[in-house]
Short mmCIF file of C-alpha atoms in Angstrom, two decimals:
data_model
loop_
_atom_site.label_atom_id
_atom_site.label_comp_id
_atom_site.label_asym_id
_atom_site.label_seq_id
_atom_site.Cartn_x
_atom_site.Cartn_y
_atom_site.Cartn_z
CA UNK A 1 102.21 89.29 135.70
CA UNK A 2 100.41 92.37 134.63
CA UNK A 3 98.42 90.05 132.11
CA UNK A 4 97.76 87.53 135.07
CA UNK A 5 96.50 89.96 137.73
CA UNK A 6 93.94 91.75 135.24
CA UNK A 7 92.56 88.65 134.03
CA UNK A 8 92.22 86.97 137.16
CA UNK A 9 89.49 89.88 137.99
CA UNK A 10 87.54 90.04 134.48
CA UNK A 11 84.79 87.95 133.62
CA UNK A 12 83.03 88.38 130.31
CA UNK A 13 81.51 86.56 127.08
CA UNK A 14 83.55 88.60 124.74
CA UNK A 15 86.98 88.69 126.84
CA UNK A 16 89.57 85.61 126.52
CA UNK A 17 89.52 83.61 129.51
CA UNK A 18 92.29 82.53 130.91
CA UNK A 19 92.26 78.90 132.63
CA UNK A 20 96.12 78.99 134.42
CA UNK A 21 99.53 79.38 133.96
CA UNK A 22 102.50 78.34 135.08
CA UNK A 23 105.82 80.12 136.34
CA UNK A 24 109.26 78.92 137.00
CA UNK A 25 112.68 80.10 136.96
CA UNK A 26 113.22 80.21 132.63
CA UNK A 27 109.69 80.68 131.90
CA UNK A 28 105.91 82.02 131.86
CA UNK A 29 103.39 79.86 130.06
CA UNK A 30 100.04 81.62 130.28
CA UNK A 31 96.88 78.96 129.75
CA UNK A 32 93.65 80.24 127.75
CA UNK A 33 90.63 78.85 126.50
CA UNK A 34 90.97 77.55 123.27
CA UNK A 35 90.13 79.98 119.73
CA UNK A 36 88.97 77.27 117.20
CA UNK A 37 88.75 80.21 114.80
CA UNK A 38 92.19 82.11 115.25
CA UNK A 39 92.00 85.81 114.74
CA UNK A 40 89.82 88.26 112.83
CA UNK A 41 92.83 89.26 111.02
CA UNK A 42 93.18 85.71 109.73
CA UNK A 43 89.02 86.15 107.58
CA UNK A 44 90.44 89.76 106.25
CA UNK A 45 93.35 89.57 104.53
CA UNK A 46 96.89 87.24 104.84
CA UNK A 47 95.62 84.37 104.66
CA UNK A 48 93.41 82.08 102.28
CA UNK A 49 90.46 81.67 104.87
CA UNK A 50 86.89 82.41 102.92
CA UNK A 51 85.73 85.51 103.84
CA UNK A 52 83.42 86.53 105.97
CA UNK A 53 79.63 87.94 105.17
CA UNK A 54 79.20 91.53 106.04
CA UNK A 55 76.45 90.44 108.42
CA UNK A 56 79.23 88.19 110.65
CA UNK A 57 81.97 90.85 110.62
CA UNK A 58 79.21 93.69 112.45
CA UNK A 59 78.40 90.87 114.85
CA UNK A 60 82.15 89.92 115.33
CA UNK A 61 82.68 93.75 115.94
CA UNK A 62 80.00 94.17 118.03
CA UNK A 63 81.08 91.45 120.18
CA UNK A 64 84.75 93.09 120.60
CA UNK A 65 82.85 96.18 121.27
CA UNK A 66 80.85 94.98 124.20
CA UNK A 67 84.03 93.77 125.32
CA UNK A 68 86.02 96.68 125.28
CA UNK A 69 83.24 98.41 127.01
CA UNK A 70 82.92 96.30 129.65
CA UNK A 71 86.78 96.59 130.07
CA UNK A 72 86.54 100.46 130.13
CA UNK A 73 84.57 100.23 133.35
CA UNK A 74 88.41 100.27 135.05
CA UNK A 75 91.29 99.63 132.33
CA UNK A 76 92.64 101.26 129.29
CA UNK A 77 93.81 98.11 126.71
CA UNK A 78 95.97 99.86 124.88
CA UNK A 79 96.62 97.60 122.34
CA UNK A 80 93.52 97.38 120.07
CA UNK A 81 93.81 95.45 117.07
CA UNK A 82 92.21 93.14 114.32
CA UNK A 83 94.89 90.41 115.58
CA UNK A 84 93.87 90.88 118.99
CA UNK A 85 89.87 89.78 118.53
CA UNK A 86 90.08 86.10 118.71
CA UNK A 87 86.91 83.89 117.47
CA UNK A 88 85.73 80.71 119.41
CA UNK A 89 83.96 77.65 117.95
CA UNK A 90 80.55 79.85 117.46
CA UNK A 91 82.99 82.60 115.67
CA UNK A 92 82.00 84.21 118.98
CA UNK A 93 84.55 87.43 119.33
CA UNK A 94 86.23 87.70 122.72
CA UNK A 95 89.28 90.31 123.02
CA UNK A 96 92.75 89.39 123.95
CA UNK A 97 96.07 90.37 125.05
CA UNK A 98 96.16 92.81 128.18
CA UNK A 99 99.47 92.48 129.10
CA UNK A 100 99.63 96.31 127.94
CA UNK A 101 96.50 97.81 129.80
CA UNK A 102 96.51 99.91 132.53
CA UNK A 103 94.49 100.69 135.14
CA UNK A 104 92.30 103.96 133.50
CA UNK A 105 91.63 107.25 135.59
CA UNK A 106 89.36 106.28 138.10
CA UNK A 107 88.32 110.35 139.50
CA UNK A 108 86.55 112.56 137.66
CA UNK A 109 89.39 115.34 137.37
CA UNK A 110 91.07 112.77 135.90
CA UNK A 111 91.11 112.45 131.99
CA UNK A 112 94.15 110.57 131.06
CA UNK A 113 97.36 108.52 132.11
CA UNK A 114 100.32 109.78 131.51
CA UNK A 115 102.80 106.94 130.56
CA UNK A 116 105.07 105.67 127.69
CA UNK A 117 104.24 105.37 124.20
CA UNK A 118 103.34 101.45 123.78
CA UNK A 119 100.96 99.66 121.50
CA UNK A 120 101.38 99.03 117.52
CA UNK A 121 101.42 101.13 114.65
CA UNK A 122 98.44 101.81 112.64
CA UNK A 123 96.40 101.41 115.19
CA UNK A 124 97.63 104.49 118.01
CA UNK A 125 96.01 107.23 118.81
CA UNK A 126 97.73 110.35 117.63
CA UNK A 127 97.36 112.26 120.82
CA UNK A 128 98.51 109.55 122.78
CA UNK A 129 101.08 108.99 120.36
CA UNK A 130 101.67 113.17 120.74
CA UNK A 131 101.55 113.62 123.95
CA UNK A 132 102.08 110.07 125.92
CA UNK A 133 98.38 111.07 127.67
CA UNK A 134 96.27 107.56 127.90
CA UNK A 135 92.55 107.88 127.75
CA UNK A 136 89.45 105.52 127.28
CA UNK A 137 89.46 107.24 123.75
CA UNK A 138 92.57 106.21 122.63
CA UNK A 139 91.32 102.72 122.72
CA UNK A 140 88.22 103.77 120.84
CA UNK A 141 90.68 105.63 118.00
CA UNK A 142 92.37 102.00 117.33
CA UNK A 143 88.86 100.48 117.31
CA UNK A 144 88.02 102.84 114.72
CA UNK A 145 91.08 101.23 112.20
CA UNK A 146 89.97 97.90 113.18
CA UNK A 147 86.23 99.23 111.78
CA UNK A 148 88.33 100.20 108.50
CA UNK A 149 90.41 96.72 108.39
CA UNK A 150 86.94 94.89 108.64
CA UNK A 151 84.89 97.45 105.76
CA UNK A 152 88.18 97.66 103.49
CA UNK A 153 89.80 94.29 104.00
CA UNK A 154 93.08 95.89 104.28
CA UNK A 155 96.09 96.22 106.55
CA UNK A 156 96.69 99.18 108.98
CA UNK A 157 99.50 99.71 107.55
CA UNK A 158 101.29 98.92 104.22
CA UNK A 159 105.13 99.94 104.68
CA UNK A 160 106.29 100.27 100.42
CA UNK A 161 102.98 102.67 99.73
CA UNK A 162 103.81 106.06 99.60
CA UNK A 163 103.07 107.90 102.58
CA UNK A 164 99.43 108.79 101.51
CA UNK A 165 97.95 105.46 100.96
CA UNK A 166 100.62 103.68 103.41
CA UNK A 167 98.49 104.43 106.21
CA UNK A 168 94.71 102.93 106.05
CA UNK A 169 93.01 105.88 108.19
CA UNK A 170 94.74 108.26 105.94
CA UNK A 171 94.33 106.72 103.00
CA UNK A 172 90.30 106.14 103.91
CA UNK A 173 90.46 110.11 104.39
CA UNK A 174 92.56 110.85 101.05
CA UNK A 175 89.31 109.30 99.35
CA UNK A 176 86.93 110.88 101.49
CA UNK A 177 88.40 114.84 100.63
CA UNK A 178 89.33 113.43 97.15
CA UNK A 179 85.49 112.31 96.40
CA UNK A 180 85.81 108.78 95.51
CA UNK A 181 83.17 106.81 95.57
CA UNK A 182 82.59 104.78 98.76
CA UNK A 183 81.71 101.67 96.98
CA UNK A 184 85.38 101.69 95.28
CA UNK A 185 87.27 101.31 98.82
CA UNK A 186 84.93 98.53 99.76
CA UNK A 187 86.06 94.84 100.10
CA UNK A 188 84.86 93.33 97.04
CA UNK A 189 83.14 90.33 98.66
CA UNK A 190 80.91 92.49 100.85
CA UNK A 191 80.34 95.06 98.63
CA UNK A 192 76.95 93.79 97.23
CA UNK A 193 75.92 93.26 100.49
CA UNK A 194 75.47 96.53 102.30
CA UNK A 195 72.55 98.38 102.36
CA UNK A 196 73.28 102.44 101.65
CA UNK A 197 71.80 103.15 105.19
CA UNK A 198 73.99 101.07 106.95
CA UNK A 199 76.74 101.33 105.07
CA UNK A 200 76.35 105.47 106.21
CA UNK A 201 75.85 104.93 109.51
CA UNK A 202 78.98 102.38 109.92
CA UNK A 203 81.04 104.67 108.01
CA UNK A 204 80.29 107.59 110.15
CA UNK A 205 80.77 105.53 113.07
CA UNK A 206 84.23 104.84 111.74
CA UNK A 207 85.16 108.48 110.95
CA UNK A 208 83.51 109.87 114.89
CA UNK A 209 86.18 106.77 115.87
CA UNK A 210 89.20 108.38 114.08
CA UNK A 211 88.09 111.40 115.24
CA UNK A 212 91.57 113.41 115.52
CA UNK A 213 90.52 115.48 118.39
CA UNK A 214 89.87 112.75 121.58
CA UNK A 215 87.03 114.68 123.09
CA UNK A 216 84.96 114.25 119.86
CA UNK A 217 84.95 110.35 120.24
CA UNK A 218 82.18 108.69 120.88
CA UNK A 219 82.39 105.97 124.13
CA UNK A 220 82.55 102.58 123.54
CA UNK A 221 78.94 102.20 124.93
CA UNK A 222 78.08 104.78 121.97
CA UNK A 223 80.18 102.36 119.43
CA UNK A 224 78.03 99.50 120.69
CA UNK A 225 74.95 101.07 120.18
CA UNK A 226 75.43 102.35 116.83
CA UNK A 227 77.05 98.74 115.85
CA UNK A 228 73.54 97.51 116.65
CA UNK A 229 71.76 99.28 115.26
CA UNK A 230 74.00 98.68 111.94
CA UNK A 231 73.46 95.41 112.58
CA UNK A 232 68.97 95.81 113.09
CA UNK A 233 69.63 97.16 109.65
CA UNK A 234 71.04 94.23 107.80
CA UNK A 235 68.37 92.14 109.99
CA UNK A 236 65.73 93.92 108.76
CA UNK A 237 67.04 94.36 105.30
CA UNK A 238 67.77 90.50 105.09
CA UNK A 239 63.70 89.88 106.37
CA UNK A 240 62.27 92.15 103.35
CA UNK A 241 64.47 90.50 100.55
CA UNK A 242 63.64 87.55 101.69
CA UNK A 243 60.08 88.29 101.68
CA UNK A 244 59.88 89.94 98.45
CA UNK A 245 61.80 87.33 96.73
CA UNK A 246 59.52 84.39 98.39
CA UNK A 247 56.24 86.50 97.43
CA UNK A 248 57.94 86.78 93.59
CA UNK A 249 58.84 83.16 93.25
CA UNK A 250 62.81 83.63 93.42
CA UNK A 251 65.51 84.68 95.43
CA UNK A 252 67.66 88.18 94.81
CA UNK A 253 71.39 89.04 95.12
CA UNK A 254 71.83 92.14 96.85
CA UNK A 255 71.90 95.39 95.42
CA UNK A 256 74.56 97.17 93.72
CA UNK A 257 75.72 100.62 94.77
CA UNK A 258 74.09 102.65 92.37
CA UNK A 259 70.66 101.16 92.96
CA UNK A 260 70.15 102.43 96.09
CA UNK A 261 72.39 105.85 96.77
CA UNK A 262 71.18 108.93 95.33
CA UNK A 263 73.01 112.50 94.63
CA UNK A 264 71.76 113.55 97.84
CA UNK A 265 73.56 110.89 99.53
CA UNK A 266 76.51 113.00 99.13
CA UNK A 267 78.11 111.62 102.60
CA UNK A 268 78.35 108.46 100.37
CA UNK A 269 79.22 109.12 97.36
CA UNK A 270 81.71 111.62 99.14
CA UNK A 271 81.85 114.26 96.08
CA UNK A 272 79.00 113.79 93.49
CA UNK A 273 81.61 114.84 90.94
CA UNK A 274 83.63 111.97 90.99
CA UNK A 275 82.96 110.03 87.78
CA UNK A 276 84.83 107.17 86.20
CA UNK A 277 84.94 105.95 82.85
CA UNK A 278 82.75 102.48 81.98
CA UNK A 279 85.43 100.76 81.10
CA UNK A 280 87.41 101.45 83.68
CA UNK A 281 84.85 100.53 86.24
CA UNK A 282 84.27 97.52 84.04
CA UNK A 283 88.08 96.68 84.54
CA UNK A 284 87.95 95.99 88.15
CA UNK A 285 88.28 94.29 90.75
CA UNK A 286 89.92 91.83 87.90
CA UNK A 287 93.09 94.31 87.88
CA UNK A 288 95.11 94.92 91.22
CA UNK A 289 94.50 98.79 91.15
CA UNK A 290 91.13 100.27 91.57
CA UNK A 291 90.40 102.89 89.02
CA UNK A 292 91.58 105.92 91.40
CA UNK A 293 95.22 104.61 90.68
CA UNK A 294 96.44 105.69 94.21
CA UNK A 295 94.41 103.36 96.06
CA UNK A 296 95.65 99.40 96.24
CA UNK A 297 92.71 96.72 95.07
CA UNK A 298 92.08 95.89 98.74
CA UNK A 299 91.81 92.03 98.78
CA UNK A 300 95.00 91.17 97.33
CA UNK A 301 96.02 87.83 98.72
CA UNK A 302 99.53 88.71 98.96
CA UNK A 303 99.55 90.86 101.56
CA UNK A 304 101.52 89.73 104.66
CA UNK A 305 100.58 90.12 108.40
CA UNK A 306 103.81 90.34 110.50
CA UNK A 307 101.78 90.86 113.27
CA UNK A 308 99.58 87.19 113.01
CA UNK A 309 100.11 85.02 116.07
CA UNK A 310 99.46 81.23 115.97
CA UNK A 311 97.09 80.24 118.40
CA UNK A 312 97.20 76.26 119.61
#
C-alpha cells in the first residue's frame, strides 16, 4: 500500500508509472507501464545483452538522477540500485520500486529518519547502516555504487572474493590507495571511449558519492549537474573527432589511455608509480584477471545477479 499511495502522488519522465492495481483477499497485483528494455543491470553484467556505449550509460544515469532528485523534494527511496533503473522503448531511464521509501524530514532541524535498517547490500549507506539514521544522502551513497556498477561493469557485491575485492566500493578504493591505474578497473568495452576529462570528473563524482562521512555528499541536484556536464563532454568530444576525421578523409577510434593522461594527471593515474610489465598488459583483457592479480577482469559473463527481476 505504501508503494500505491506514493505513486499515486508522483509524476515524472524518469519515475515508473504506475497504471492500477488490483487487491483482493490472497493477493496484490500492482499494474505499471511497460519496460521494453528490462533493467540497467541486465546491459552491465549477467546477462548476454550487448553492451552499452559509454555515451548511453551517462544519459541512462542522468535520467535516474533527475529522478531521484525530483523524488528528494519529499521521500527518501531507500533502495537505490542498478536493478531498480528500468529502461523504456527509447532506453529512457525511469526509477522503480518505492515500496521502501519514506517520507524524508520535511523541517529544517530535521536531518534524518530514524527507522530500521532496510534496503540491499552493496548498495547501503554505512551510516545508515551504523546508526539506522535515514537521510537524502544515504540515497545519494547507493547512487554512487550504481556510478561504479555502470564505469566497472561489475556487481556490488561478489560473495566468494575475499573481503577486499568482495565489495565494489572497497575494492574501487583498494585501487585508488594502491595506485592502479584507472584505465585497468574500467569495463573493457568503454574503455576506449572516455575522454581523460570526463573520465576525472565522473570518477570524482563517484568518490564525493561514496563519500563515508554523509555531510560531505553532494545533493542529487549536484549529481545531476556534474552528470551533465560529463555528458557536454563526450558531446563535445564526439563533435571534434568527428570533425577532424571528416576534414582528414577517415574516421578515428577513440583514444587509448595513455594518449591523453599525463603524470600530472595523478588523480587518474592514482599513483604515477604504478607500472606494469608489457607483457602483462599485453595479456589482458584475454585472461580473467587483470594484471593487479587482486582485482577480477570485470566483464566476465559468468557472473550471476540474484537480485534480477523479470519484468512482463
Amino acid at each position: 500500500m505504501n508503494e500505491i499511495e506514493l505513486l499515486s502522488q508522483l509524476r515524472h519522465i524518469h519515475l515508473v508509472s504506475l497504471i492500477g492495481y488490483c487487491n483482493d483477499d490472497t493477493e496484490m497485483i500492482l499494474v505499471y507501464e511497460f519496460m521494453q528494455h528490462g533493467t540497467l543491470c541486465e546491459y552491465l553484467y549477467g546477462s548476454n545483452n550487448q553492451p552499452l556505449p559509454w555515451k548511453q550509460r551517462l544519459e541512462i544515469l542522468l535520467g535516474a538522477a533527475r529522478g531521484l532528485h525530483y523524488l528528494h523534494a519529499e521521500i527518501i527511496h531507500r533502495d537505490v540500485k542498478s536493478t531498480n533503473i528500468l529502461l523504456d522503448e527509447k532506453w529512457v531511464a525511469k526509477v522503480s520500486d518505492f515500496g521502501l521509501s519514506k517520507v524524508g524530514p520535511t523541517g529544517i532541524s530535521t536531518t534524518h529518519v530514524s527507522t530500521m535498517v532496510k534496503g540491499s547490500l552493496g548498495y547501503l549507506d554505512p551510516e545508515y547502516y551504523m546508526f539506522q539514521r535515514l537521510t537524502l544522502k544515504s540515497d545519494v551513497y547507493s547512487f554512487g555504487v550504481v556510478l561504479l556498477e555502470v564505469l566497472c561493469a561489475r556487481p556490488p557485491l561478489i560473495r566468494d572474493l575475499d573481503k577486499n575485492t568482495a565489495s565494489l566500493v572497497c575494492w574501487f578504493k583498494k585501487c585508488y590507495d594502491e595506485g592502479v591505474p584507472i584505465e585497468q578497473i574500467v569495463d573493457p568495452f568503454i574503455r576506449d571511449s572516455i575522454t581523460g576529462e570526463c573520465l576525472k570528473c565522473y570518477c570524482k563524482l563517484a568518490l564525493s558519492c561514496l563519500h563515508d562521512d554523509g555531510t560531505q555528499r553532494p545533493t542529487m541536484s549536484q549529481v545531476v549537474g556534474d552528470l551533465e556536464f560529463a555528458l557536454q563532454l563526450v558531446v563535445s568530444e564526439e563533435g571534434s573527432q568527428f570533425g577532424k576525421a571528416e576534414k582528414e578523409g577517415r574516421y578515428m577510434k577513440g583514444p587509448q589511455f595513455s594518449q591523453f593522461m599525463s603524470d600530472e594527471e595523478s588523480d587518474l593515474h592514482f599513483v604515477r608509480s604504478h607500472t606494469y610489465k608489457e607483457s602483462t598488459l599485453s595479456a589482458w583483457p584475454s585472461s580473467q584477471e587483470h594484471p593487479f592479480s587482486e582485482i577480477p577482469n570485470p566483464r566476465p559473463r559468468s557472473y550471476s545477479c540474484q537480485n534480477l527481476k523479470v519484468y512482463i
